[in-house]
Short mmCIF file of the C-alpha atoms (twelve columns), coordinates in Angstrom:
data_MODEL
# 
_entry.id   MODEL 
# 
loop_
_atom_site.group_PDB 
_atom_site.id 
_atom_site.type_symbol 
_atom_site.label_atom_id 
_atom_site.label_alt_id 
_atom_site.label_comp_id 
_atom_site.label_asym_id 
_atom_site.label_seq_id 
_atom_site.Cartn_x 
_atom_site.Cartn_y 
_atom_site.Cartn_z 
_atom_site.pdbx_PDB_model_num 
ATOM 1   C CA . ILE A 1   -13.098 3.352   -24.023 1 
ATOM 2   C CA . ASP A 2   -10.083 2.489   -24.397 1 
ATOM 3   C CA . THR A 3   -8.669  0.974   -21.277 1 
ATOM 4   C CA . THR A 4   -5.657  -0.367  -22.712 1 
ATOM 5   C CA . ALA A 5   -3.577  1.637   -20.154 1 
ATOM 6   C CA . TYR A 6   -5.442  0.508   -17.269 1 
ATOM 7   C CA . ASN A 7   -4.867  -2.872  -17.814 1 
ATOM 8   C CA . ARG A 8   -0.489  -2.599  -17.788 1 
ATOM 9   C CA . PRO A 9   1.322   -2.758  -14.836 1 
ATOM 10  C CA . SER A 10  2.607   0.383   -13.382 1 
ATOM 11  C CA . TRP A 11  5.743   0.408   -15.527 1 
ATOM 12  C CA . ARG A 12  3.999   1.013   -18.714 1 
ATOM 13  C CA . GLN A 13  2.264   3.617   -18.083 1 
ATOM 14  C CA . PRO A 14  1.883   6.773   -19.819 1 
ATOM 15  C CA . ILE A 15  3.893   9.223   -17.662 1 
ATOM 16  C CA . TYR A 16  2.647   13.311  -17.545 1 
ATOM 17  C CA . GLN A 17  5.603   15.511  -17.179 1 
ATOM 18  C CA . PRO A 18  4.628   19.059  -15.318 1 
ATOM 19  C CA . GLU A 19  3.681   22.556  -17.896 1 
ATOM 20  C CA . VAL A 20  6.393   24.731  -17.861 1 
ATOM 21  C CA . TYR A 21  6.302   28.202  -17.929 1 
ATOM 22  C CA . GLY A 22  7.916   31.338  -18.468 1 
ATOM 23  C CA . PRO A 23  12.012  32.120  -19.060 1 
ATOM 24  C CA . ALA A 24  13.330  28.633  -20.029 1 
ATOM 25  C CA . ILE A 25  16.463  26.905  -21.320 1 
ATOM 26  C CA . VAL A 26  15.921  23.966  -23.989 1 
ATOM 27  C CA . PHE A 27  18.507  21.449  -24.370 1 
ATOM 28  C CA . SER A 28  18.693  18.587  -27.311 1 
ATOM 29  C CA . ARG A 29  21.653  17.174  -24.980 1 
ATOM 30  C CA . VAL A 30  23.632  17.419  -22.318 1 
ATOM 31  C CA . SER A 31  25.068  16.099  -18.834 1 
ATOM 32  C CA . LEU A 32  24.010  17.125  -16.554 1 
ATOM 33  C CA . ASN A 33  26.513  17.240  -13.016 1 
ATOM 34  C CA . PHE A 34  25.387  16.987  -9.473  1 
ATOM 35  C CA . ILE A 35  29.094  18.666  -7.483  1 
ATOM 36  C CA . THR A 36  29.021  17.979  -2.795  1 
ATOM 37  C CA . PRO A 37  31.280  18.095  -0.044  1 
ATOM 38  C CA . TYR A 38  29.914  13.520  -1.115  1 
ATOM 39  C CA . ASP A 39  29.503  12.827  -4.401  1 
ATOM 40  C CA . SER A 40  30.556  14.054  -8.040  1 
ATOM 41  C CA . VAL A 41  27.741  12.722  -10.605 1 
ATOM 42  C CA . SER A 42  27.023  12.345  -14.016 1 
ATOM 43  C CA . LEU A 43  23.549  12.041  -15.564 1 
ATOM 44  C CA . GLN A 44  24.413  11.485  -18.980 1 
ATOM 45  C CA . ASN A 45  22.842  12.603  -22.544 1 
ATOM 46  C CA . THR A 46  20.600  13.804  -21.768 1 
ATOM 47  C CA . GLN A 47  17.606  16.017  -23.119 1 
ATOM 48  C CA . GLY A 48  14.793  18.723  -21.131 1 
ATOM 49  C CA . THR A 49  13.987  21.669  -20.256 1 
ATOM 50  C CA . TYR A 50  15.156  23.695  -17.434 1 
ATOM 51  C CA . ALA A 51  12.442  26.525  -16.373 1 
ATOM 52  C CA . MET A 52  14.697  29.138  -14.973 1 
ATOM 53  C CA . ARG A 53  11.696  31.003  -12.856 1 
ATOM 54  C CA . ASP A 54  10.872  27.728  -11.076 1 
ATOM 55  C CA . LYS A 55  14.652  26.072  -10.925 1 
ATOM 56  C CA . LEU A 56  13.061  22.758  -12.395 1 
ATOM 57  C CA . PHE A 57  14.733  20.192  -14.262 1 
ATOM 58  C CA . VAL A 58  11.968  18.619  -17.237 1 
ATOM 59  C CA . GLY A 59  14.510  16.080  -18.552 1 
ATOM 60  C CA . GLN A 60  13.358  12.971  -20.379 1 
ATOM 61  C CA . GLY A 61  16.384  10.139  -21.908 1 
ATOM 62  C CA . GLY A 62  19.900  10.091  -20.871 1 
ATOM 63  C CA . ARG A 63  22.111  6.627   -17.952 1 
ATOM 64  C CA . PHE A 64  22.545  7.734   -14.694 1 
ATOM 65  C CA . ASP A 65  25.471  4.955   -13.277 1 
ATOM 66  C CA . TRP A 66  26.789  3.667   -10.171 1 
ATOM 67  C CA . ARG A 67  30.806  5.350   -10.313 1 
ATOM 68  C CA . SER A 68  30.301  7.252   -7.217  1 
ATOM 69  C CA . ALA A 69  29.884  3.863   -4.895  1 
ATOM 70  C CA . GLY A 70  32.692  2.236   -6.203  1 
ATOM 71  C CA . LEU A 71  31.597  0.331   -9.202  1 
ATOM 72  C CA . SER A 72  31.875  -0.472  -13.118 1 
ATOM 73  C CA . PRO A 73  30.042  2.775   -15.148 1 
ATOM 74  C CA . ASP A 74  30.487  0.057   -17.909 1 
ATOM 75  C CA . SER A 75  28.882  -2.515  -16.335 1 
ATOM 76  C CA . VAL A 76  26.020  -1.162  -14.236 1 
ATOM 77  C CA . TYR A 77  24.072  1.650   -15.466 1 
ATOM 78  C CA . TYR A 78  20.002  3.115   -15.530 1 
ATOM 79  C CA . GLU A 79  18.832  4.018   -18.172 1 
ATOM 80  C CA . LEU A 80  16.206  6.837   -18.372 1 
ATOM 81  C CA . ASP A 81  12.426  7.790   -19.856 1 
ATOM 82  C CA . LYS A 82  10.469  10.939  -18.831 1 
ATOM 83  C CA . TYR A 83  11.508  12.736  -15.297 1 
ATOM 84  C CA . ASN A 84  11.597  15.679  -13.911 1 
ATOM 85  C CA . PHE A 85  13.141  17.558  -10.432 1 
ATOM 86  C CA . LYS A 86  13.708  20.643  -8.233  1 
ATOM 87  C CA . THR A 87  17.379  22.009  -9.430  1 
ATOM 88  C CA . THR A 88  17.670  23.147  -5.791  1 
ATOM 89  C CA . GLN A 89  19.272  20.629  -4.145  1 
ATOM 90  C CA . PRO A 90  21.158  17.228  -4.770  1 
ATOM 91  C CA . VAL A 91  18.182  14.842  -5.561  1 
ATOM 92  C CA . PHE A 92  15.908  13.528  -7.912  1 
ATOM 93  C CA . LYS A 93  14.007  10.255  -9.513  1 
ATOM 94  C CA . ALA A 94  12.825  8.414   -12.031 1 
ATOM 95  C CA . GLU A 95  10.182  6.508   -12.012 1 
ATOM 96  C CA . GLN A 96  10.601  4.592   -14.806 1 
ATOM 97  C CA . GLY A 97  13.558  3.000   -16.923 1 
ATOM 98  C CA . LYS A 98  15.468  0.364   -16.188 1 
ATOM 99  C CA . LEU A 99  18.573  -1.089  -14.572 1 
ATOM 100 C CA . LEU A 100 21.652  -3.066  -16.816 1 
ATOM 101 C CA . TYR A 101 24.144  -4.835  -14.072 1 
ATOM 102 C CA . LYS A 102 26.524  -6.816  -16.079 1 
ATOM 103 C CA . GLY A 103 26.831  -10.444 -14.660 1 
ATOM 104 C CA . ARG A 104 24.050  -10.665 -11.754 1 
ATOM 105 C CA . LEU A 105 20.823  -9.195  -13.715 1 
ATOM 106 C CA . PRO A 106 19.361  -11.240 -17.128 1 
ATOM 107 C CA . GLY A 107 18.925  -8.144  -18.927 1 
ATOM 108 C CA . PHE A 108 17.543  -4.507  -18.678 1 
ATOM 109 C CA . THR A 109 15.358  -4.967  -15.012 1 
ATOM 110 C CA . PRO A 110 12.605  -1.772  -14.727 1 
ATOM 111 C CA . GLY A 111 12.063  -0.144  -11.481 1 
ATOM 112 C CA . VAL A 112 12.608  3.098   -9.004  1 
ATOM 113 C CA . LEU A 113 16.199  4.800   -10.021 1 
ATOM 114 C CA . GLU A 114 16.442  7.461   -7.064  1 
ATOM 115 C CA . PHE A 115 19.837  10.393  -6.362  1 
ATOM 116 C CA . ARG A 116 20.153  11.935  -2.574  1 
ATOM 117 C CA . SER A 117 23.917  12.938  -1.847  1 
ATOM 118 C CA . THR A 118 24.414  12.487  1.663   1 
ATOM 119 C CA . SER A 119 27.766  11.723  3.844   1 
ATOM 120 C CA . HIS A 120 30.298  8.701   3.287   1 
ATOM 121 C CA . ARG A 121 33.684  8.342   3.417   1 
ATOM 122 C CA . THR A 122 34.425  5.866   0.953   1 
ATOM 123 C CA . PRO A 123 32.293  4.973   -2.185  1 
ATOM 124 C CA . GLN A 124 31.550  1.537   -0.965  1 
ATOM 125 C CA . ALA A 125 29.519  2.957   2.373   1 
ATOM 126 C CA . ALA A 126 27.544  4.997   0.569   1 
ATOM 127 C CA . SER A 127 24.116  4.558   0.513   1 
ATOM 128 C CA . PHE A 128 22.582  6.419   -2.880  1 
ATOM 129 C CA . PRO A 129 21.846  5.664   -5.624  1 
ATOM 130 C CA . ARG A 130 19.576  3.060   -5.167  1 
ATOM 131 C CA . PHE A 131 17.112  0.948   -7.207  1 
ATOM 132 C CA . ARG A 132 14.060  -1.203  -6.245  1 
ATOM 133 C CA . SER A 133 13.224  -3.035  -9.090  1 
ATOM 134 C CA . TYR A 134 9.227   -3.523  -10.138 1 
ATOM 135 C CA . GLU A 135 8.804   -6.779  -10.557 1 
ATOM 136 C CA . THR A 136 9.010   -9.841  -7.376  1 
ATOM 137 C CA . ASP A 137 9.826   -12.426 -10.026 1 
ATOM 138 C CA . ILE A 138 14.207  -11.298 -11.020 1 
ATOM 139 C CA . LYS A 139 16.654  -13.461 -11.791 1 
ATOM 140 C CA . VAL A 140 19.494  -12.944 -9.369  1 
ATOM 141 C CA . MET A 141 22.718  -14.842 -10.910 1 
ATOM 142 C CA . GLY A 142 25.710  -15.173 -9.005  1 
ATOM 143 C CA . ILE A 143 24.257  -15.744 -5.532  1 
ATOM 144 C CA . GLY A 144 24.571  -19.595 -5.324  1 
ATOM 145 C CA . ASP A 145 24.114  -22.322 -7.597  1 
ATOM 146 C CA . GLU A 146 21.515  -24.962 -9.264  1 
ATOM 147 C CA . HIS A 147 20.187  -26.743 -5.709  1 
ATOM 148 C CA . LEU A 148 19.889  -22.060 -3.833  1 
ATOM 149 C CA . LYS A 149 16.305  -21.165 -5.585  1 
ATOM 150 C CA . TYR A 150 15.225  -17.170 -5.229  1 
ATOM 151 C CA . THR A 151 12.299  -15.770 -6.096  1 
ATOM 152 C CA . GLY A 152 11.471  -12.255 -4.835  1 
ATOM 153 C CA . GLY A 153 13.127  -8.319  -5.982  1 
ATOM 154 C CA . PHE A 154 16.709  -7.027  -6.632  1 
ATOM 155 C CA . GLY A 155 16.963  -4.091  -4.391  1 
ATOM 156 C CA . LEU A 156 21.134  -1.454  -4.982  1 
ATOM 157 C CA . ASN A 157 21.652  0.283   -1.583  1 
ATOM 158 C CA . GLY A 158 25.020  2.021   -2.979  1 
ATOM 159 C CA . PRO A 159 26.886  -1.093  -3.842  1 
ATOM 160 C CA . GLY A 160 24.735  -3.290  -1.594  1 
ATOM 161 C CA . MET A 161 22.597  -5.920  -3.641  1 
ATOM 162 C CA . THR A 162 19.255  -6.996  -1.357  1 
ATOM 163 C CA . SER A 163 15.842  -8.364  -2.282  1 
ATOM 164 C CA . GLN A 164 13.734  -4.934  -2.135  1 
ATOM 165 C CA . SER A 165 11.574  -4.049  -4.674  1 
ATOM 166 C CA . VAL A 166 8.786   -0.721  -4.886  1 
ATOM 167 C CA . SER A 167 6.186   -2.924  -3.818  1 
ATOM 168 C CA . ALA A 168 7.946   -4.331  -0.535  1 
ATOM 169 C CA . SER A 169 6.913   -7.957  -1.569  1 
ATOM 170 C CA . GLN A 170 8.636   -10.297 0.745   1 
ATOM 171 C CA . ALA A 171 11.049  -11.597 -1.253  1 
ATOM 172 C CA . MET A 172 11.979  -16.354 -0.130  1 
ATOM 173 C CA . LEU A 173 15.226  -18.337 -0.064  1 
ATOM 174 C CA . GLU A 174 15.438  -21.885 -0.239  1 
ATOM 175 C CA . LEU A 175 17.552  -24.243 -0.636  1 
ATOM 176 C CA . TRP A 176 17.626  -27.913 -2.010  1 
ATOM 177 C CA . GLY A 177 20.510  -30.852 -0.846  1 
ATOM 178 C CA . GLU A 178 20.682  -34.069 -3.842  1 
ATOM 179 C CA . SER A 179 16.580  -35.002 -2.600  1 
ATOM 180 C CA . ASP A 180 15.619  -32.944 0.397   1 
ATOM 181 C CA . LYS A 181 14.441  -29.374 1.794   1 
ATOM 182 C CA . ARG A 182 18.136  -28.315 4.096   1 
ATOM 183 C CA . PHE A 183 15.221  -24.448 4.886   1 
ATOM 184 C CA . ARG A 184 13.304  -22.156 3.592   1 
ATOM 185 C CA . VAL A 185 13.131  -18.079 4.397   1 
ATOM 186 C CA . VAL A 186 10.870  -15.544 3.568   1 
ATOM 187 C CA . ALA A 187 11.781  -11.955 4.839   1 
ATOM 188 C CA . ALA A 188 11.798  -8.176  3.991   1 
ATOM 189 C CA . SER A 189 14.709  -7.914  2.563   1 
ATOM 190 C CA . PHE A 190 17.435  -10.481 2.067   1 
ATOM 191 C CA . GLY A 191 21.109  -8.520  1.717   1 
ATOM 192 C CA . PHE A 192 23.624  -9.991  -1.084  1 
ATOM 193 C CA . LYS A 193 27.241  -10.536 -0.870  1 
ATOM 194 C CA . ASP A 194 30.005  -12.793 -2.262  1 
ATOM 195 C CA . SER A 195 29.801  -15.766 0.006   1 
ATOM 196 C CA . THR A 196 27.529  -14.520 2.289   1 
ATOM 197 C CA . ILE A 197 23.087  -13.992 1.902   1 
ATOM 198 C CA . SER A 198 21.861  -12.403 5.247   1 
ATOM 199 C CA . ALA A 199 17.757  -11.274 6.464   1 
ATOM 200 C CA . ASN A 200 16.781  -9.787  9.259   1 
ATOM 201 C CA . SER A 201 13.319  -10.277 11.808  1 
ATOM 202 C CA . ALA A 202 13.191  -13.181 8.513   1 
ATOM 203 C CA . LYS A 203 10.937  -16.595 9.245   1 
ATOM 204 C CA . VAL A 204 12.853  -19.747 9.448   1 
ATOM 205 C CA . THR A 205 12.038  -23.381 8.952   1 
ATOM 206 C CA . LEU A 206 15.452  -25.507 8.829   1 
ATOM 207 C CA . TYR A 207 14.630  -28.361 7.689   1 
ATOM 208 C CA . GLN A 208 16.968  -31.859 9.150   1 
ATOM 209 C CA . GLU A 209 15.227  -35.479 7.542   1 
ATOM 210 C CA . ASN A 210 11.441  -35.681 9.132   1 
ATOM 211 C CA . ASP A 211 12.023  -32.980 10.893  1 
ATOM 212 C CA . SER A 212 11.750  -29.394 11.263  1 
ATOM 213 C CA . ILE A 213 12.600  -26.038 12.841  1 
ATOM 214 C CA . TYR A 214 10.283  -22.541 12.873  1 
ATOM 215 C CA . HIS A 215 10.772  -19.373 14.248  1 
ATOM 216 C CA . PRO A 216 8.947   -16.479 13.386  1 
ATOM 217 C CA . SER A 217 11.421  -13.796 13.054  1 
ATOM 218 C CA . VAL A 218 14.720  -14.298 13.484  1 
ATOM 219 C CA . ASN A 219 18.047  -13.111 11.954  1 
ATOM 220 C CA . PHE A 220 18.899  -14.981 9.104   1 
ATOM 221 C CA . ARG A 221 22.676  -15.362 7.669   1 
ATOM 222 C CA . TYR A 222 24.055  -18.360 5.275   1 
ATOM 223 C CA . ASP A 223 27.511  -18.128 4.587   1 
ATOM 224 C CA . ARG A 224 27.645  -21.250 1.176   1 
ATOM 225 C CA . GLY A 225 31.228  -20.896 1.047   1 
ATOM 226 C CA . ARG A 226 31.185  -22.694 4.209   1 
ATOM 227 C CA . GLU A 227 28.361  -24.199 3.966   1 
ATOM 228 C CA . ARG A 228 26.990  -22.916 7.383   1 
ATOM 229 C CA . VAL A 229 23.816  -21.495 8.306   1 
ATOM 230 C CA . ILE A 230 24.411  -18.444 10.972  1 
ATOM 231 C CA . ILE A 231 20.343  -18.395 12.882  1 
ATOM 232 C CA . THR A 232 20.625  -15.610 16.144  1 
ATOM 233 C CA . LYS A 233 17.732  -13.056 18.082  1 
ATOM 234 C CA . ASP A 234 16.503  -9.989  16.575  1 
ATOM 235 C CA . GLN A 235 14.691  -7.599  18.048  1 
ATOM 236 C CA . SER A 236 11.248  -7.012  17.084  1 
ATOM 237 C CA . ALA A 237 8.475   -8.109  19.475  1 
ATOM 238 C CA . LEU A 238 8.293   -11.597 18.134  1 
ATOM 239 C CA . ARG A 239 12.288  -12.031 19.359  1 
ATOM 240 C CA . ASN A 240 11.653  -13.992 22.711  1 
ATOM 241 C CA . ALA A 241 8.980   -16.589 20.703  1 
ATOM 242 C CA . PRO A 242 10.921  -20.264 21.528  1 
ATOM 243 C CA . PHE A 243 11.365  -22.271 18.627  1 
ATOM 244 C CA . ASN A 244 9.031   -25.006 17.110  1 
ATOM 245 C CA . SER A 245 9.568   -28.984 15.979  1 
ATOM 246 C CA . SER A 246 7.628   -30.378 14.836  1 
ATOM 247 C CA . PHE A 247 8.685   -34.005 15.329  1 
ATOM 248 C CA . LEU A 248 10.310  -34.157 18.948  1 
ATOM 249 C CA . SER A 249 6.294   -31.409 18.826  1 
ATOM 250 C CA . MET A 250 7.611   -29.683 21.339  1 
ATOM 251 C CA . ASP A 251 8.919   -25.203 20.980  1 
ATOM 252 C CA . PHE A 252 12.963  -24.734 22.608  1 
ATOM 253 C CA . SER A 253 14.161  -21.341 23.711  1 
ATOM 254 C CA . ALA A 254 17.630  -20.007 21.861  1 
ATOM 255 C CA . ASP A 255 19.714  -17.440 21.528  1 
ATOM 256 C CA . GLN A 256 21.640  -18.607 18.670  1 
ATOM 257 C CA . ILE A 257 21.042  -21.852 15.974  1 
ATOM 258 C CA . GLN A 258 24.696  -22.885 14.092  1 
ATOM 259 C CA . TRP A 259 24.782  -24.978 11.426  1 
ATOM 260 C CA . ASP A 260 26.825  -26.723 9.700   1 
ATOM 261 C CA . LEU A 261 24.931  -27.836 6.736   1 
ATOM 262 C CA . LYS A 262 27.545  -30.772 6.682   1 
ATOM 263 C CA . ALA A 263 27.140  -32.086 9.101   1 
ATOM 264 C CA . ASP A 264 23.988  -34.014 10.577  1 
ATOM 265 C CA . SER A 265 23.803  -31.407 13.601  1 
ATOM 266 C CA . LEU A 266 22.910  -28.370 14.833  1 
ATOM 267 C CA . GLY A 267 24.323  -26.193 17.952  1 
ATOM 268 C CA . ILE A 268 22.308  -24.788 19.894  1 
ATOM 269 C CA . THR A 269 22.909  -21.514 22.663  1 
ATOM 270 C CA . THR A 270 21.459  -19.876 25.336  1 
ATOM 271 C CA . ILE A 271 23.602  -16.789 26.303  1 
ATOM 272 C CA . GLY A 272 23.066  -15.727 30.698  1 
ATOM 273 C CA . ALA A 273 25.238  -14.879 33.258  1 
ATOM 274 C CA . GLY A 274 28.089  -16.277 33.643  1 
ATOM 275 C CA . ASN A 275 27.953  -17.483 30.622  1 
ATOM 276 C CA . ILE A 276 25.202  -20.023 31.309  1 
ATOM 277 C CA . ALA A 277 21.561  -19.399 31.040  1 
ATOM 278 C CA . PRO A 278 19.162  -22.906 31.065  1 
ATOM 279 C CA . MET A 279 16.896  -23.794 28.439  1 
ATOM 280 C CA . VAL A 280 13.340  -23.719 28.154  1 
ATOM 281 C CA . ILE A 281 12.221  -26.796 26.964  1 
ATOM 282 C CA . GLU A 282 7.963   -26.950 26.896  1 
ATOM 283 C CA . SER A 283 5.792   -30.513 25.236  1 
ATOM 284 C CA . THR A 284 2.483   -29.446 23.105  1 
ATOM 285 C CA . ASP A 285 2.165   -33.242 24.190  1 
ATOM 286 C CA . PHE A 286 2.393   -32.587 27.982  1 
ATOM 287 C CA . TYR A 287 5.206   -34.702 28.647  1 
ATOM 288 C CA . ASN A 288 5.441   -35.785 32.463  1 
ATOM 289 C CA . PRO A 289 8.001   -38.397 33.722  1 
# 
């Protein structure tokens, strides 16, 4: 028994297309235009068969770009393998293909393409086309220097870059100083912008000399240009969980932490009525003065 196919990753498995029945039109080369009140996009230089009875297009090959989301069609595009979709709605999905994003990815990256025409006021506000990588060890370029280490997938929601992969695996971001680690963040999704990296409901550990501060679920934002970290409460079930300081062996409550990485201290804030709120500190050694 040939088990070769079973040992291949999912994006290299054989693709089985639906059968075409009844009258059909065969296109040896065609560009498909999707025009709605919100979008005008094109799947270029593809080939396939249109099943007139089932209103189904079964195709192979072609290129789909992100110009509808304001990105250059020469710099960001997806090359399709086999695919199919119903022509009654401006929606389609390609399970196998590769994305090229010049300046961000080192080469073609296997993943899933999804397009759905939805309302958006500007190209920059578009949430489609979407891409999710199959691999979770993508080298994303242009998000930092050699001190910033990222491990995770790569995704696009319209023009917005994320860490999302097909497997929905968590991604990790670490910043190193000259000789020690500064922070470690683990999250289901990171958002990458020109000068900032953010994540919601993230596990965050801050390192400062012999101490570390940890929280299991907070909102995280790192401003690379200003070298500043801002941590705020999220909306998860763990939002009221305390921070833990390993060196001082204590837990403490906080609504926000701001850390200038060039400074030797950080700011801890609690917010309450009248801008006055108590900070609760609990020692794990049960210190009693």
